[in-house]
Coordinates of C-alpha atoms and ligand atoms in Angstrom, one line a residue:
M18 CA -2.6 123.4 188.3
L19 CA -2.9 125.8 185.5
R20 CA -6.0 124.9 183.6
K21 CA -5.9 125.5 179.9
M22 CA -9.2 125.0 178.2
S23 CA -9.4 125.0 174.4
A24 CA -12.5 126.3 172.7
M25 CA -13.2 122.8 171.5
S26 CA -13.2 121.3 175.0
L27 CA -15.3 124.1 176.3
S28 CA -17.9 123.3 173.7
V29 CA -17.9 119.6 174.6
L30 CA -17.9 120.4 178.3
S31 CA -21.5 121.4 178.3
V32 CA -22.5 118.0 176.8
V33 CA -20.2 115.8 178.9
V34 CA -20.3 117.2 182.3
T35 CA -24.0 116.9 182.7
I36 CA -24.1 113.2 181.7
L37 CA -24.1 111.0 184.7
V38 CA -24.9 107.4 184.6
V39 CA -27.8 106.4 186.8
E40 CA -27.6 102.8 187.8
G41 CA -30.0 101.8 190.5
A42 CA -30.0 104.7 192.9
I43 CA -26.3 105.5 192.5
E44 CA -25.2 108.2 190.1
R45 CA -21.7 108.0 188.7
P46 CA -19.8 109.8 185.9
R47 CA -19.5 108.0 182.5
G48 CA -16.9 105.3 182.3
V49 CA -16.9 104.5 186.0
P50 CA -17.9 101.0 187.2
L51 CA -20.4 100.6 190.0
A52 CA -17.7 99.3 192.3
R53 CA -15.9 102.7 192.1
A54 CA -19.0 104.9 192.0
S55 CA -18.5 106.0 195.6
L56 CA -15.1 107.5 194.6
Y57 CA -16.8 109.8 192.2
Q58 CA -19.4 111.4 194.5
P59 CA -19.0 115.2 194.8
R60 CA -17.2 116.2 198.0
A61 CA -18.1 119.1 200.3
G62 CA -17.9 122.3 198.3
N63 CA -18.7 120.3 195.2
T64 CA -15.1 119.2 194.6
F65 CA -13.4 116.0 193.3
K66 CA -10.2 114.7 194.8
C67 CA -7.8 113.1 192.3
L68 CA -7.7 109.5 193.3
T69 CA -4.0 109.0 193.8
T70 CA -2.4 112.4 193.8
G71 CA -5.2 113.8 196.1
T72 CA -5.4 117.1 194.3
E73 CA -8.7 118.7 194.7
I74 CA -10.5 120.1 191.7
P75 CA -14.0 121.4 191.1
F76 CA -16.4 118.5 190.5
E77 CA -17.5 120.0 187.2
Y78 CA -14.0 119.3 185.9
V79 CA -14.7 115.5 186.0
N80 CA -15.2 114.2 182.5
D81 CA -14.9 117.7 181.0
D82 CA -12.6 116.3 178.3
Y83 CA -9.6 118.0 179.9
C84 CA -7.1 116.1 182.0
D85 CA -6.8 118.0 185.3
C86 CA -5.4 115.3 187.6
D87 CA -1.8 114.2 187.1
D88 CA -3.0 110.6 187.7
G89 CA -5.7 111.1 185.0
T90 CA -8.5 110.0 187.3
D91 CA -10.7 113.0 186.6
E92 CA -11.4 111.7 183.0
P93 CA -12.9 108.2 183.4
G94 CA -15.3 108.8 180.5
T95 CA -13.2 110.7 177.9
A96 CA -10.1 110.2 176.0
A97 CA -8.5 113.3 177.5
C98 CA -6.1 111.5 179.9
P99 CA -3.8 109.0 178.1
N100 CA -3.5 105.3 179.1
M101 CA -6.6 105.3 181.3
K102 CA -9.5 102.8 181.3
F103 CA -13.0 103.4 180.2
F104 CA -15.6 101.1 181.7
C105 CA -18.3 99.7 179.3
Q106 CA -21.2 98.4 181.3
N107 CA -22.5 96.3 178.4
R108 CA -25.7 95.3 180.0
G109 CA -26.9 91.9 178.8
H110 CA -23.3 90.9 178.0
V111 CA -20.0 91.1 179.8
A112 CA -18.8 94.4 181.2
E113 CA -15.3 95.4 180.2
D114 CA -12.6 98.1 180.4
I115 CA -11.3 99.5 177.2
L116 CA -8.4 101.9 176.6
S117 CA -9.5 105.5 177.2
S118 CA -8.0 106.4 173.8
R119 CA -10.8 104.4 172.2
V120 CA -13.5 106.7 173.5
N121 CA -15.1 108.7 170.8
D122 CA -12.6 107.5 168.2
G123 CA -15.3 106.6 165.7
I124 CA -15.2 102.9 166.3
C125 CA -17.7 101.0 168.4
D126 CA -15.7 99.1 171.0
C127 CA -18.3 98.5 173.7
C128 CA -21.3 96.4 172.6
D129 CA -23.6 98.9 174.3
G130 CA -22.0 101.7 172.2
S131 CA -21.3 103.7 175.4
D132 CA -17.7 104.5 174.2
E133 CA -19.1 106.5 171.2
Y134 CA -21.5 108.8 173.0
Q135 CA -20.8 112.0 170.9
Q136 CA -22.6 110.3 168.0
E137 CA -21.2 112.9 165.6
K138 CA -18.7 110.4 164.2
I139 CA -20.7 107.2 164.5
Q140 CA -23.9 105.9 165.9
C141 CA -23.4 102.5 167.6
T142 CA -26.1 99.9 167.8
N143 CA -26.4 98.1 171.1
T144 CA -25.5 94.4 170.3
C145 CA -25.1 93.3 173.9
D146 CA -28.3 91.3 174.1
E147 CA -27.4 89.4 171.0
L148 CA -23.8 88.8 172.1
G149 CA -24.8 88.0 175.6
R150 CA -27.3 85.4 174.3
K151 CA -24.7 83.8 172.1
R152 CA -22.2 83.8 174.9
R153 CA -24.7 82.2 177.3
E154 CA -25.4 79.5 174.8
D155 CA -21.7 78.9 174.4
L156 CA -21.2 78.8 178.1
L157 CA -24.1 76.4 178.5
R158 CA -22.6 74.1 175.8
E159 CA -19.2 74.3 177.6
K160 CA -20.9 73.6 180.9
E161 CA -22.7 70.6 179.4
L162 CA -19.4 69.4 177.8
R163 CA -17.6 69.8 181.1
E164 CA -20.3 67.9 183.0
A165 CA -20.3 65.1 180.5
G166 CA -16.5 65.0 180.4
F167 CA -16.5 65.1 184.2
N168 CA -18.7 62.0 184.4
I169 CA -16.4 60.1 182.1
R170 CA -13.5 61.4 184.2
K171 CA -15.1 59.9 187.3
Q172 CA -14.9 56.4 185.6
Y173 CA -11.3 57.1 184.7
V174 CA -10.6 57.9 188.4
E175 CA -12.3 54.6 189.4
E176 CA -10.4 52.6 186.8
G177 CA -7.2 54.3 187.7
L178 CA -7.6 53.5 191.3
Q179 CA -8.5 49.9 190.5
N180 CA -5.5 49.6 188.1
L181 CA -3.3 51.0 190.8
Q182 CA -4.4 48.5 193.3
T183 CA -4.2 45.6 190.8
N184 CA -0.7 46.5 189.8
K185 CA 0.4 46.9 193.4
A186 CA -1.0 43.4 194.2
L187 CA 0.5 42.1 191.0
V188 CA 3.9 43.3 192.0
E189 CA 3.6 41.6 195.4
D190 CA 2.5 38.3 193.8
L191 CA 5.2 38.5 191.1
E192 CA 7.9 39.2 193.7
K193 CA 6.8 36.1 195.6
S194 CA 6.9 33.9 192.5
K195 CA 10.2 35.4 191.6
E196 CA 11.6 34.2 194.9
Q197 CA 10.5 30.7 194.2
L198 CA 11.6 30.7 190.6
T199 CA 15.0 32.1 191.6
T200 CA 15.5 29.2 194.1
D201 CA 14.4 26.7 191.4
R202 CA 16.9 28.2 189.0
E203 CA 19.7 28.0 191.6
V204 CA 19.1 24.3 192.1
L205 CA 19.1 23.7 188.4
E206 CA 22.2 25.8 188.0
G207 CA 23.9 23.6 190.6
R208 CA 22.8 20.5 188.8
K209 CA 24.0 22.0 185.5
M210 CA 27.4 22.8 186.8
E211 CA 27.7 19.3 188.3
V212 CA 27.1 17.5 185.1
E213 CA 28.9 20.0 182.9
S214 CA 32.2 19.4 184.7
P215 CA 32.6 15.7 183.6
E216 CA 31.2 16.6 180.2
K217 CA 33.9 19.3 179.8
E218 CA 36.6 16.9 180.9
A219 CA 35.5 14.2 178.5
K220 CA 35.2 16.6 175.6
E221 CA 38.6 18.1 176.3
T222 CA 40.2 14.7 176.4
H223 CA 38.7 13.8 173.1
E224 CA 39.6 17.2 171.6
K225 CA 43.2 17.0 172.9
A226 CA 43.6 13.6 171.4
W227 CA 42.3 14.9 168.1
E228 CA 44.7 17.9 168.3
A229 CA 47.5 15.5 168.8
V230 CA 46.5 13.4 165.8
K231 CA 46.3 16.6 163.7
A232 CA 49.7 17.8 165.0
E233 CA 51.2 14.4 164.1
R234 CA 49.7 14.5 160.6
Q235 CA 51.0 18.0 160.2
A236 CA 54.5 16.9 161.3
A237 CA 54.4 13.9 158.9
G238 CA 53.2 16.2 156.1
D239 CA 55.9 18.6 156.8
K240 CA 58.5 15.9 156.9
L241 CA 57.3 14.6 153.6
K242 CA 57.6 18.1 152.1
A243 CA 61.1 18.4 153.5
A244 CA 62.1 15.1 151.9
Q245 CA 60.6 16.1 148.6
A246 CA 62.4 19.4 148.7
F247 CA 65.6 17.6 149.5
E248 CA 65.2 15.4 146.6
Q249 CA 64.4 18.3 144.3
L250 CA 67.4 20.3 145.5
D251 CA 69.8 17.3 145.3
R252 CA 70.0 17.5 141.6
N253 CA 73.1 15.4 141.3
R254 CA 71.6 12.7 143.5
D255 CA 74.7 12.5 145.7
T256 CA 72.5 12.3 148.8
Y257 CA 73.7 15.8 149.8
V258 CA 72.3 19.2 149.1
D259 CA 75.3 21.5 148.6
T260 CA 75.8 25.2 148.1
S261 CA 75.9 24.9 144.3
E262 CA 72.5 23.3 144.3
M263 CA 71.2 25.9 146.6
M264 CA 72.6 28.6 144.4
S265 CA 70.4 27.6 141.5
H266 CA 67.3 28.7 143.5
P267 CA 66.8 32.5 143.2
E268 CA 64.6 32.6 146.3
F269 CA 67.8 32.2 148.4
D270 CA 69.1 35.6 147.2
I271 CA 69.2 37.3 150.6
D272 CA 70.5 40.7 149.4
S273 CA 68.3 40.7 146.3
D274 CA 71.3 41.4 144.0
G275 CA 70.1 39.0 141.4
T276 CA 72.3 36.1 142.2
V277 CA 72.6 33.6 145.0
S278 CA 76.2 33.8 146.3
E279 CA 78.0 30.9 147.9
E280 CA 77.8 32.7 151.2
E281 CA 74.1 33.1 150.9
A282 CA 73.7 29.5 150.1
K283 CA 75.9 28.6 153.0
E284 CA 74.0 30.7 155.3
Y285 CA 70.9 28.6 154.6
L286 CA 72.9 25.4 154.9
E287 CA 73.8 26.4 158.5
D288 CA 77.3 27.5 157.5
Q289 CA 78.1 24.2 155.8
E290 CA 79.1 23.3 152.3
R291 CA 76.5 20.6 152.2
S292 CA 73.8 18.9 154.2
T293 CA 72.7 15.3 154.6
E294 CA 69.0 14.6 154.2
E295 CA 68.5 14.0 158.0
E296 CA 70.1 17.3 158.8
F297 CA 68.2 19.0 156.1
V298 CA 64.9 17.8 157.3
E299 CA 65.6 18.6 161.0
K300 CA 67.5 21.9 160.8
I301 CA 67.5 23.4 157.4
W302 CA 63.9 22.9 156.2
P303 CA 62.3 24.7 159.1
N304 CA 64.2 27.9 158.1
I305 CA 63.6 27.7 154.3
K306 CA 60.1 26.2 154.1
E307 CA 58.4 29.5 153.9
I308 CA 60.5 30.8 151.0
Y309 CA 61.4 27.6 149.2
K310 CA 60.0 27.2 145.7
P311 CA 60.0 23.8 144.0
P312 CA 61.7 23.8 140.6
V313 CA 58.5 24.2 138.6
E314 CA 57.5 27.2 140.6
A315 CA 61.0 28.6 140.3
S316 CA 60.9 28.2 136.5
E317 CA 57.5 29.8 136.4
T318 CA 58.7 32.9 138.2
K319 CA 62.2 33.2 136.9
G320 CA 61.9 31.7 133.4
D321 CA 63.1 28.3 132.2
E322 CA 66.6 29.6 131.3
D323 CA 67.3 30.1 135.0
V324 CA 67.0 26.4 135.8
A325 CA 70.3 24.8 135.2
P326 CA 70.2 22.1 132.6
P327 CA 71.0 18.6 133.8
T328 CA 74.8 18.1 133.6
A329 CA 76.5 15.1 132.2
T330 CA 77.3 14.0 135.7
D331 CA 73.6 14.3 136.6
A332 CA 72.9 11.8 133.8
V333 CA 75.4 9.2 134.9
K334 CA 74.8 9.5 138.7
P335 CA 72.3 6.8 139.8
P336 CA 69.3 8.2 141.6
S337 CA 69.9 8.0 145.3
I338 CA 66.7 7.8 147.3
S339 CA 66.7 6.9 150.9
S340 CA 64.7 3.8 151.7
D341 CA 61.8 5.7 153.4
R342 CA 61.6 8.4 150.8
K343 CA 58.2 8.5 149.2
Q344 CA 57.7 8.7 145.4
V345 CA 57.1 12.3 144.6
P346 CA 54.4 12.7 142.0
P347 CA 55.4 14.8 139.0
P348 CA 54.4 18.4 139.0
L349 CA 50.8 18.9 137.6
E350 CA 52.1 20.7 134.6
D351 CA 54.3 17.8 133.6
I352 CA 51.4 15.4 133.2
P353 CA 50.2 15.4 129.6
E354 CA 46.5 15.4 129.0
G355 CA 45.0 12.0 129.2
G356 CA 47.4 10.8 131.9
A357 CA 51.1 10.3 132.7
P358 CA 53.6 9.5 130.0
D359 CA 54.1 5.8 129.4
D360 CA 57.6 5.8 130.8
I361 CA 56.5 6.8 134.3
E362 CA 53.4 4.8 134.4
D363 CA 53.3 2.0 136.9
E364 CA 53.6 -1.4 135.5
D365 CA 52.2 -4.4 137.3
E366 CA 54.6 -7.1 138.3
D367 CA 53.7 -8.9 135.1
G368 CA 54.6 -5.8 133.2
S369 CA 51.1 -5.2 132.0
E370 CA 49.1 -2.0 132.6
D371 CA 45.6 -2.7 134.0
E372 CA 42.7 -0.4 133.8
E373 CA 42.8 0.6 137.4
D374 CA 46.3 2.0 136.9
E375 CA 44.9 4.6 134.5
D376 CA 43.4 6.3 137.6
D377 CA 46.8 6.7 139.3
Y378 CA 47.2 10.2 138.0
N379 CA 43.6 11.1 138.0
I380 CA 43.9 14.7 139.3
P381 CA 41.3 15.6 141.9
T382 CA 39.3 18.7 141.2
E383 CA 39.7 21.7 143.5
E384 CA 36.3 20.9 145.0
E385 CA 37.2 17.3 145.7
K386 CA 40.5 18.4 147.3
K387 CA 38.6 20.9 149.5
T388 CA 36.1 18.2 150.6
E389 CA 38.9 15.8 151.3
E390 CA 40.7 18.4 153.3
E391 CA 37.6 19.4 155.2
E392 CA 37.0 15.7 155.9
E393 CA 40.5 15.4 157.2
E394 CA 40.1 18.5 159.3
K395 CA 36.9 17.3 160.9
M396 CA 37.1 16.0 164.3
P397 CA 35.8 12.4 164.6
D398 CA 32.6 11.8 166.6
Y399 CA 32.9 11.7 170.4
D400 CA 33.0 8.3 171.9
E401 CA 29.8 6.8 173.4
E402 CA 30.5 7.7 177.0
T403 CA 31.3 11.3 176.1
K404 CA 28.1 11.4 174.0
R405 CA 26.2 10.3 177.0
L406 CA 27.7 12.9 179.2
I407 CA 26.9 15.6 176.6
E408 CA 23.3 14.4 176.5
V409 CA 23.0 14.6 180.3
A410 CA 24.5 18.1 180.3
D411 CA 22.3 19.2 177.4
E412 CA 19.2 18.2 179.4
A413 CA 20.5 20.0 182.5
R414 CA 21.2 23.1 180.4
R415 CA 17.7 22.9 178.9
L416 CA 16.1 22.8 182.3
Y417 CA 18.3 25.6 183.6
D418 CA 17.5 27.8 180.5
E419 CA 13.8 27.2 181.0
A420 CA 14.0 28.2 184.7
D421 CA 16.2 31.2 183.7
K422 CA 13.6 32.3 181.2
K423 CA 10.9 32.1 183.8
V424 CA 12.8 34.3 186.2
K425 CA 13.5 36.8 183.4
D426 CA 9.8 36.8 182.3
V427 CA 8.7 37.5 185.9
E428 CA 11.3 40.2 186.2
S429 CA 10.1 41.9 183.1
Q430 CA 6.5 41.7 184.3
I431 CA 7.6 43.3 187.6
S432 CA 9.4 46.0 185.8
N433 CA 6.4 46.8 183.6
A434 CA 4.0 47.0 186.6
K435 CA 6.5 49.1 188.5
K436 CA 6.9 51.5 185.5
Y437 CA 3.1 51.9 185.7
L438 CA 3.2 52.5 189.5
D439 CA 6.0 55.0 189.2
K440 CA 4.2 57.2 186.8
D441 CA 2.3 60.3 188.0
F442 CA -1.1 59.9 186.3
G443 CA -2.6 63.0 187.9
P444 CA -3.9 63.8 191.4
E445 CA -6.6 61.1 191.1
N446 CA -4.9 58.8 188.6
E447 CA -7.4 60.2 186.1
Y448 CA -4.8 60.1 183.3
A449 CA -3.8 56.5 183.8
F450 CA -6.5 55.6 181.3
L451 CA -4.3 57.1 178.5
Y452 CA -1.3 54.8 179.3
N453 CA -0.5 52.3 176.5
K454 CA -2.7 54.2 174.0
C455 CA -1.7 56.3 171.0
F456 CA -3.5 59.1 169.1
E457 CA -2.8 60.6 165.7
Y458 CA -3.3 63.9 164.0
T459 CA -2.6 64.5 160.3
E460 CA -2.0 67.9 158.9
R461 CA -0.7 69.1 155.5
E462 CA 2.8 67.5 155.7
Y463 CA 3.0 65.1 158.6
T464 CA 1.1 62.6 160.7
Y465 CA 1.8 63.3 164.3
K466 CA 1.4 60.6 167.0
L467 CA 1.1 60.9 170.7
C468 CA 1.4 57.9 173.0
P469 CA 0.8 59.5 176.4
F470 CA 3.4 58.9 179.1
D471 CA 5.6 57.2 176.4
K472 CA 6.5 59.3 173.4
A473 CA 5.6 61.7 170.6
S474 CA 6.6 61.3 166.9
Q475 CA 6.2 62.6 163.5
R476 CA 5.9 60.8 160.1
P477 CA 6.0 62.4 156.7
K478 CA 2.7 61.9 154.8
S479 CA 4.7 61.2 151.7
G480 CA 6.4 58.2 153.3
G481 CA 9.7 57.9 155.1
S482 CA 10.8 57.1 158.5
E483 CA 9.3 58.2 161.8
T484 CA 11.0 61.0 163.7
N485 CA 11.1 60.7 167.5
L486 CA 9.9 64.1 168.8
G487 CA 10.4 63.3 172.4
L488 CA 10.0 60.8 175.3
W489 CA 7.7 61.3 178.3
G490 CA 9.3 63.9 180.5
H491 CA 7.1 65.6 183.1
W492 CA 3.9 67.5 183.8
D493 CA 4.5 71.0 182.5
G494 CA 1.5 73.2 183.5
T495 CA 1.6 76.4 185.5
S496 CA 2.5 76.3 189.1
N497 CA -1.1 76.4 190.2
D498 CA -2.3 74.1 187.4
K499 CA 0.5 71.6 186.9
Y500 CA -1.7 69.0 185.2
S501 CA -2.7 71.2 182.3
A502 CA 0.3 70.4 180.1
Q503 CA 2.8 67.7 179.5
K504 CA 6.4 67.8 178.2
Y505 CA 8.0 65.1 176.0
E506 CA 11.7 65.7 175.6
K507 CA 15.1 64.4 174.3
G508 CA 13.7 63.5 170.9
Q509 CA 15.9 63.2 167.8
N510 CA 18.4 66.0 167.5
C511 CA 17.5 68.8 165.2
W512 CA 20.3 69.5 162.7
N513 CA 22.1 72.6 164.0
G514 CA 19.4 72.9 166.7
P515 CA 18.1 71.5 169.9
D516 CA 16.8 67.9 170.6
R517 CA 13.2 67.8 169.5
S518 CA 10.6 68.3 172.2
V519 CA 6.8 68.6 172.5
K520 CA 4.6 70.5 174.8
I521 CA 1.1 69.1 175.1
L522 CA -1.7 71.5 176.1
L523 CA -4.5 69.6 177.6
Q524 CA -8.2 70.6 177.5
C525 CA -11.5 69.2 178.5
G526 CA -13.3 67.1 175.9
T527 CA -15.7 64.2 175.9
D528 CA -13.4 62.2 173.6
N529 CA -9.7 61.5 173.9
Q530 CA -8.4 63.3 170.8
L531 CA -5.3 64.9 169.4
L532 CA -6.7 68.1 168.1
S533 CA -3.7 69.9 166.6
A534 CA 0.0 69.8 166.1
A535 CA 2.2 72.7 165.3
E536 CA 5.9 73.7 165.3
P537 CA 5.9 77.2 166.7
S538 CA 9.7 77.2 166.8
R539 CA 12.0 74.9 164.8
C540 CA 12.0 71.4 166.3
E541 CA 9.9 72.6 169.3
Y542 CA 6.4 71.3 168.8
Q543 CA 3.1 72.0 170.5
F544 CA 0.1 69.6 170.5
E545 CA -3.4 70.2 171.7
F546 CA -5.1 67.2 173.3
A547 CA -8.6 66.9 174.5
T548 CA -9.5 64.4 177.2
P549 CA -12.3 63.8 179.7
A550 CA -9.5 63.5 182.3
R551 CA -9.0 67.2 182.1
C552 CA -12.7 68.1 182.8
T553 CA -13.5 69.5 186.2
H554 CA -17.0 70.0 187.3
P555 CA -18.3 73.5 186.6
T556 CA -18.8 75.3 189.9
P557 CA -21.9 77.5 190.5
E558 CA -19.4 80.4 191.0
E559 CA -18.0 79.9 187.5
Y560 CA -21.5 79.8 186.1
Q561 CA -22.6 82.9 188.1
M562 CA -19.5 84.8 187.1
N563 CA -20.0 84.1 183.5
S564 CA -23.6 85.0 183.3
G565 CA -22.8 88.6 182.3
H566 CA -24.5 90.3 185.2
D567 CA -21.3 91.5 186.9
E568 CA -22.8 94.7 188.1
L569 CA -26.2 93.4 189.2
Ligands
MAN12 C1 12.2 67.6 159.7 C2 11.0 67.8 160.6 C3 10.6 69.2 160.8 C4 11.8 70.0 161.3 C5 13.0 69.8 160.4 C6 14.2 70.4 161.0 O1 11.9 68.0 158.4 O2 11.2 67.1 161.8 O3 9.5 69.3 161.7 O4 11.5 71.4 161.3 O5 13.2 68.4 160.3 O6 15.3 70.3 160.2

């Protein structure tokens, strides 16, 4: 390798090359940790072999502030070779490697100041003792916290184990009582079905009879309406309804041309010129009852002029009413205030009008009509025997429902206990303690809530509804520390984004506490949670390793 040496590096060389760190009895060039000191011993002929390329260079080229080896290993203590590491011994604190580019850059990076040895740019104070003391204090505190937490964890483990056993035993007991309760329920179901059958039969008989009564009433009412319509249509009282009478009713205008033609009238009269009352009630009325309008309604819709005035013949013809025809009360509008006109009021046989008669046309209010109709529509009470059968069946149903509830209760208890048993509460059940508990953390905008092994949520501080951030999913730590994190997923969908989810980072603490909640990515949350369940006992190795005496 062609060695180019600048005037500057030559001037530095005299300073650098002579500096060797003496640690114990082993000498090593600056920036080399004790563990690698042997690699930096001068070889025969006072040479140095580049550590990976194997190129041999004079030993005096090591740390001469010029990069001679292609692998940069000849400059462990200068910034000459890029991307190399400089080792700070930092006695009293923790040894560390820093980037070689930071050597003599005018900034103190190592607490022992060994990275700024030129001292032209800066003179570093050794702060390692101070930092080391602080660090040891922190470590001690952490160790004490871990020990205290670990002691609580031991109780959790015990309780977790007990709960596990209790729940297992509970499920066994509950399964047994479920068997008995299911048998009881079966017996009561049989009894219920036994007594429900005659009850149903009796009820149906009663209801069918009532339906028949209603149908009969309806038919009678319909017949009455048909007879009334016949009478209204038979204006000339000749005991027939004929085409001309039909023609005065605009509702029979089939083609809506404004008049009811004879053909149209005939069509409604079953292709006849006229119809007797019997035929009308039986055959014609069923076809017209939906469209037929009594004269008053017709005059209301079409105007009075549409109703043909009574003819002379009308006047002379005697009213012809079949013997069973009921008296049709006058339309409501025809009754003057204060009662019916004198000429249509009933007279007693003696021709006098008594006070009771004044009520004859007392018009029931809408409400009264409704109540009356409702009364009529109401099915009469069941007979005594049916009532007795209902009572027996009611009691059987009550007993069955009671037994059914007991089975369902026990099923729900089994399912709850199984839910508990199915959960992974950690290698020693140490996290079981957190089941059925919730913890909150409030920040600027929201109060966050975590119910371990159940769900996580968020509630705006200003009020408003809770947002589900996710339901218990799985343990989510690294492959060698699975129980260091949890995942809650499938929360409320984020508009134009994913379903909300939360990662919980667990850390050791003497209290169970939600320490922080953040949303590093939209609708993806991260909580920090401290719990004694996460505290492992500090090992002597950990303590040793952290004491800051790596090289001793
Ligand atoms: C709500 C909260 C926020 C979330 C937005 C997304 O305001 O759940 O945390 O970022 O919705 O729209």
